[in-house]
Amino acid sequence: MTNRELINMAIEVRKNAISPTKYYVGAALLTESGKVYTGCNLGTEDGIFNICAERVAICKMLSEGEKKFTKIAVVGGPEDKLIYTTPCGVCRQLIMTFGTDIEVVMGYTNENGEIDEKIMKINELLPGGFSM
Ligand code: ZN
């Protein structure tokens, strides 16, 4: 599973996002066993319920009995384009719970209109984050 394949799966699931803020995010994580779980951000118009794409993917993984993942791809932006998007603080802390060296692959459209990627370890995205 290449990073680009993971990004493509995140782009695909992003089409199902429901976002009152009109910022649409998709995520795809790769488990140690080689399975992929995807998620998109979901919310209600009244703002009472909101959940990030990363957390949806992680919940799907956990509900299927898997416990570990090695990388997660994240893509986001307004409806018609992908801009460089990093996980929010809550998701960074949650991702770190599964390992300090998990790779976060951010996919975005570069100035040439091509999909590009930036890879960071979760401990780079959340320096000093809580971990046991
Ligand atoms: Zn988040």
PDB file of C-alpha atoms and ligand atoms in Angstrom:
ATOM      1  CA  MET A   1       0.000   0.000   0.000  1.00  0.00           C
ATOM      2  CA  THR A   2       1.670   3.184  -1.167  1.00  0.00           C
ATOM      3  CA  ASN A   3       1.083   6.587   0.395  1.00  0.00           C
ATOM      4  CA  ARG A   4      -0.546   7.681  -2.835  1.00  0.00           C
ATOM      5  CA  GLU A   5      -2.994   4.758  -2.733  1.00  0.00           C
ATOM      6  CA  LEU A   6      -3.876   5.687   0.832  1.00  0.00           C
ATOM      7  CA  ILE A   7      -4.336   9.334  -0.198  1.00  0.00           C
ATOM      8  CA  ASN A   8      -6.601   8.232  -3.058  1.00  0.00           C
ATOM      9  CA  MET A   9      -8.784   6.289  -0.626  1.00  0.00           C
ATOM     10  CA  ALA A  10      -8.988   9.354   1.615  1.00  0.00           C
ATOM     11  CA  ILE A  11      -9.982  11.468  -1.407  1.00  0.00           C
ATOM     12  CA  GLU A  12     -12.685   8.949  -2.304  1.00  0.00           C
ATOM     13  CA  VAL A  13     -14.258   8.744   1.181  1.00  0.00           C
ATOM     14  CA  ARG A  14     -14.104  12.537   1.496  1.00  0.00           C
ATOM     15  CA  LYS A  15     -16.994  12.640  -1.003  1.00  0.00           C
ATOM     16  CA  ASN A  16     -19.244  11.362   1.816  1.00  0.00           C
ATOM     17  CA  ALA A  17     -18.291  14.118   4.266  1.00  0.00           C
ATOM     18  CA  ILE A  18     -21.106  16.129   5.842  1.00  0.00           C
ATOM     19  CA  SER A  19     -19.787  19.469   7.008  1.00  0.00           C
ATOM     20  CA  PRO A  20     -21.792  22.559   8.002  1.00  0.00           C
ATOM     21  CA  THR A  21     -18.497  24.506   7.830  1.00  0.00           C
ATOM     22  CA  LYS A  22     -18.056  23.429   4.168  1.00  0.00           C
ATOM     23  CA  TYR A  23     -14.605  22.054   4.979  1.00  0.00           C
ATOM     24  CA  TYR A  24     -14.507  18.467   3.846  1.00  0.00           C
ATOM     25  CA  VAL A  25     -11.951  15.966   5.153  1.00  0.00           C
ATOM     26  CA  GLY A  26     -11.149  12.360   4.340  1.00  0.00           C
ATOM     27  CA  ALA A  27      -8.820   9.983   6.132  1.00  0.00           C
ATOM     28  CA  ALA A  28      -7.533   6.481   5.459  1.00  0.00           C
ATOM     29  CA  LEU A  29      -5.442   4.500   7.909  1.00  0.00           C
ATOM     30  CA  LEU A  30      -3.356   1.394   7.319  1.00  0.00           C
ATOM     31  CA  THR A  31      -3.349  -1.227  10.075  1.00  0.00           C
ATOM     32  CA  GLU A  32      -0.429  -3.456  11.003  1.00  0.00           C
ATOM     33  CA  SER A  33      -2.320  -6.361   9.418  1.00  0.00           C
ATOM     34  CA  GLY A  34      -2.551  -4.469   6.117  1.00  0.00           C
ATOM     35  CA  LYS A  35      -6.218  -3.477   6.232  1.00  0.00           C
ATOM     36  CA  VAL A  36      -7.414   0.031   5.445  1.00  0.00           C
ATOM     37  CA  TYR A  37     -10.153   1.888   7.310  1.00  0.00           C
ATOM     38  CA  THR A  38     -11.474   5.163   5.994  1.00  0.00           C
ATOM     39  CA  GLY A  39     -13.452   8.016   7.476  1.00  0.00           C
ATOM     40  CA  CYS A  40     -14.802  11.444   6.628  1.00  0.00           C
ATOM     41  CA  ASN A  41     -15.837  14.328   8.810  1.00  0.00           C
ATOM     42  CA  LEU A  42     -19.481  14.287   9.805  1.00  0.00           C
ATOM     43  CA  GLY A  43     -21.591  16.990  11.384  1.00  0.00           C
ATOM     44  CA  THR A  44     -25.083  18.343  11.809  1.00  0.00           C
ATOM     45  CA  GLU A  45     -26.237  21.766  10.648  1.00  0.00           C
ATOM     46  CA  ASP A  46     -26.973  22.850  14.229  1.00  0.00           C
ATOM     47  CA  GLY A  47     -23.371  22.110  15.229  1.00  0.00           C
ATOM     48  CA  ILE A  48     -24.432  19.774  18.060  1.00  0.00           C
ATOM     49  CA  PHE A  49     -22.656  16.802  16.518  1.00  0.00           C
ATOM     50  CA  ASN A  50     -19.269  16.926  14.843  1.00  0.00           C
ATOM     51  CA  ILE A  51     -16.586  14.308  14.413  1.00  0.00           C
ATOM     52  CA  CYS A  52     -13.343  14.409  12.462  1.00  0.00           C
ATOM     53  CA  ALA A  53     -12.465  12.074   9.600  1.00  0.00           C
ATOM     54  CA  GLU A  54      -9.469  10.679  11.497  1.00  0.00           C
ATOM     55  CA  ARG A  55     -11.588   9.736  14.495  1.00  0.00           C
ATOM     56  CA  VAL A  56     -14.226   8.078  12.293  1.00  0.00           C
ATOM     57  CA  ALA A  57     -11.501   5.930  10.674  1.00  0.00           C
ATOM     58  CA  ILE A  58     -10.008   5.035  14.061  1.00  0.00           C
ATOM     59  CA  CYS A  59     -13.446   4.138  15.500  1.00  0.00           C
ATOM     60  CA  LYS A  60     -14.158   1.918  12.485  1.00  0.00           C
ATOM     61  CA  MET A  61     -10.814   0.159  13.014  1.00  0.00           C
ATOM     62  CA  LEU A  62     -11.496  -0.380  16.717  1.00  0.00           C
ATOM     63  CA  SER A  63     -15.056  -1.584  16.139  1.00  0.00           C
ATOM     64  CA  GLU A  64     -13.701  -4.253  13.788  1.00  0.00           C
ATOM     65  CA  GLY A  65     -11.347  -5.514  16.476  1.00  0.00           C
ATOM     66  CA  GLU A  66      -8.095  -4.058  15.142  1.00  0.00           C
ATOM     67  CA  LYS A  67      -5.835  -2.266  17.589  1.00  0.00           C
ATOM     68  CA  LYS A  68      -2.814  -0.882  15.734  1.00  0.00           C
ATOM     69  CA  PHE A  69      -2.114   1.196  12.676  1.00  0.00           C
ATOM     70  CA  THR A  70       1.121   2.435  11.165  1.00  0.00           C
ATOM     71  CA  LYS A  71       0.055   5.379   9.038  1.00  0.00           C
ATOM     72  CA  ILE A  72      -2.895   7.603   8.306  1.00  0.00           C
ATOM     73  CA  ALA A  73      -3.519   9.740   5.237  1.00  0.00           C
ATOM     74  CA  VAL A  74      -5.491  12.970   5.592  1.00  0.00           C
ATOM     75  CA  VAL A  75      -6.896  15.217   2.861  1.00  0.00           C
ATOM     76  CA  GLY A  76      -9.104  18.250   3.272  1.00  0.00           C
ATOM     77  CA  GLY A  77     -10.363  21.536   1.951  1.00  0.00           C
ATOM     78  CA  PRO A  78     -13.414  23.222   0.490  1.00  0.00           C
ATOM     79  CA  GLU A  79     -15.570  21.190  -1.877  1.00  0.00           C
ATOM     80  CA  ASP A  80     -13.618  21.784  -5.086  1.00  0.00           C
ATOM     81  CA  LYS A  81      -9.994  21.564  -3.937  1.00  0.00           C
ATOM     82  CA  LEU A  82      -7.531  19.987  -1.546  1.00  0.00           C
ATOM     83  CA  ILE A  83      -5.441  22.273   0.613  1.00  0.00           C
ATOM     84  CA  TYR A  84      -2.724  21.284   3.034  1.00  0.00           C
ATOM     85  CA  THR A  85      -4.628  19.960   6.052  1.00  0.00           C
ATOM     86  CA  THR A  86      -3.222  18.573   9.284  1.00  0.00           C
ATOM     87  CA  PRO A  87      -5.142  16.683  11.980  1.00  0.00           C
ATOM     88  CA  CYS A  88      -6.658  18.847  14.739  1.00  0.00           C
ATOM     89  CA  GLY A  89      -5.215  18.766  18.249  1.00  0.00           C
ATOM     90  CA  VAL A  90      -7.714  16.217  19.554  1.00  0.00           C
ATOM     91  CA  CYS A  91      -6.978  13.844  16.683  1.00  0.00           C
ATOM     92  CA  ARG A  92      -3.209  14.309  17.087  1.00  0.00           C
ATOM     93  CA  GLN A  93      -3.476  13.235  20.718  1.00  0.00           C
ATOM     94  CA  LEU A  94      -5.696  10.290  19.800  1.00  0.00           C
ATOM     95  CA  ILE A  95      -3.325   9.159  17.025  1.00  0.00           C
ATOM     96  CA  MET A  96      -0.401   9.365  19.451  1.00  0.00           C
ATOM     97  CA  THR A  97      -2.244   6.943  21.746  1.00  0.00           C
ATOM     98  CA  PHE A  98      -1.567   4.276  19.114  1.00  0.00           C
ATOM     99  CA  GLY A  99       2.156   5.020  18.811  1.00  0.00           C
ATOM    100  CA  THR A 100       4.554   7.967  18.769  1.00  0.00           C
ATOM    101  CA  ASP A 101       6.044   7.010  15.374  1.00  0.00           C
ATOM    102  CA  ILE A 102       2.820   6.733  13.369  1.00  0.00           C
ATOM    103  CA  GLU A 103       3.198   8.453  10.007  1.00  0.00           C
ATOM    104  CA  VAL A 104       0.692  11.123   9.063  1.00  0.00           C
ATOM    105  CA  VAL A 105       0.515  11.595   5.288  1.00  0.00           C
ATOM    106  CA  MET A 106      -1.058  14.902   4.312  1.00  0.00           C
ATOM    107  CA  GLY A 107      -2.232  14.976   0.684  1.00  0.00           C
ATOM    108  CA  TYR A 108      -2.889  18.307  -1.031  1.00  0.00           C
ATOM    109  CA  THR A 109      -2.967  19.960  -4.439  1.00  0.00           C
ATOM    110  CA  ASN A 110       0.293  21.745  -5.218  1.00  0.00           C
ATOM    111  CA  GLU A 111       0.795  24.883  -7.318  1.00  0.00           C
ATOM    112  CA  ASN A 112       0.950  22.734 -10.484  1.00  0.00           C
ATOM    113  CA  GLY A 113      -2.456  21.241  -9.746  1.00  0.00           C
ATOM    114  CA  GLU A 114      -0.987  17.842  -8.873  1.00  0.00           C
ATOM    115  CA  ILE A 115      -1.566  15.828  -5.736  1.00  0.00           C
ATOM    116  CA  ASP A 116       1.454  16.140  -3.490  1.00  0.00           C
ATOM    117  CA  GLU A 117       2.173  14.716  -0.049  1.00  0.00           C
ATOM    118  CA  LYS A 118       3.937  15.728   3.117  1.00  0.00           C
ATOM    119  CA  ILE A 119       4.774  13.075   5.686  1.00  0.00           C
ATOM    120  CA  MET A 120       5.302  13.755   9.376  1.00  0.00           C
ATOM    121  CA  LYS A 121       5.547  11.451  12.370  1.00  0.00           C
ATOM    122  CA  ILE A 122       2.851  12.099  14.938  1.00  0.00           C
ATOM    123  CA  ASN A 123       5.486  13.076  17.534  1.00  0.00           C
ATOM    124  CA  GLU A 124       6.569  15.858  15.148  1.00  0.00           C
ATOM    125  CA  LEU A 125       2.979  17.069  14.812  1.00  0.00           C
ATOM    126  CA  LEU A 126       2.421  16.887  18.570  1.00  0.00           C
ATOM    127  CA  PRO A 127       5.721  17.551  20.347  1.00  0.00           C
ATOM    128  CA  GLY A 128       5.478  16.745  24.022  1.00  0.00           C
ATOM    129  CA  GLY A 129       2.100  15.072  23.592  1.00  0.00           C
ATOM    130  CA  PHE A 130       0.892  12.748  26.311  1.00  0.00           C
ATOM    131  CA  SER A 131       1.846   9.114  25.893  1.00  0.00           C
ATOM    132  CA  MET A 132       2.115   6.244  28.362  1.00  0.00           C
TER     133      MET A 132
HETATM  134 ZN    ZN B   1      -9.682  16.123  14.484  1.00  0.00          ZN
END
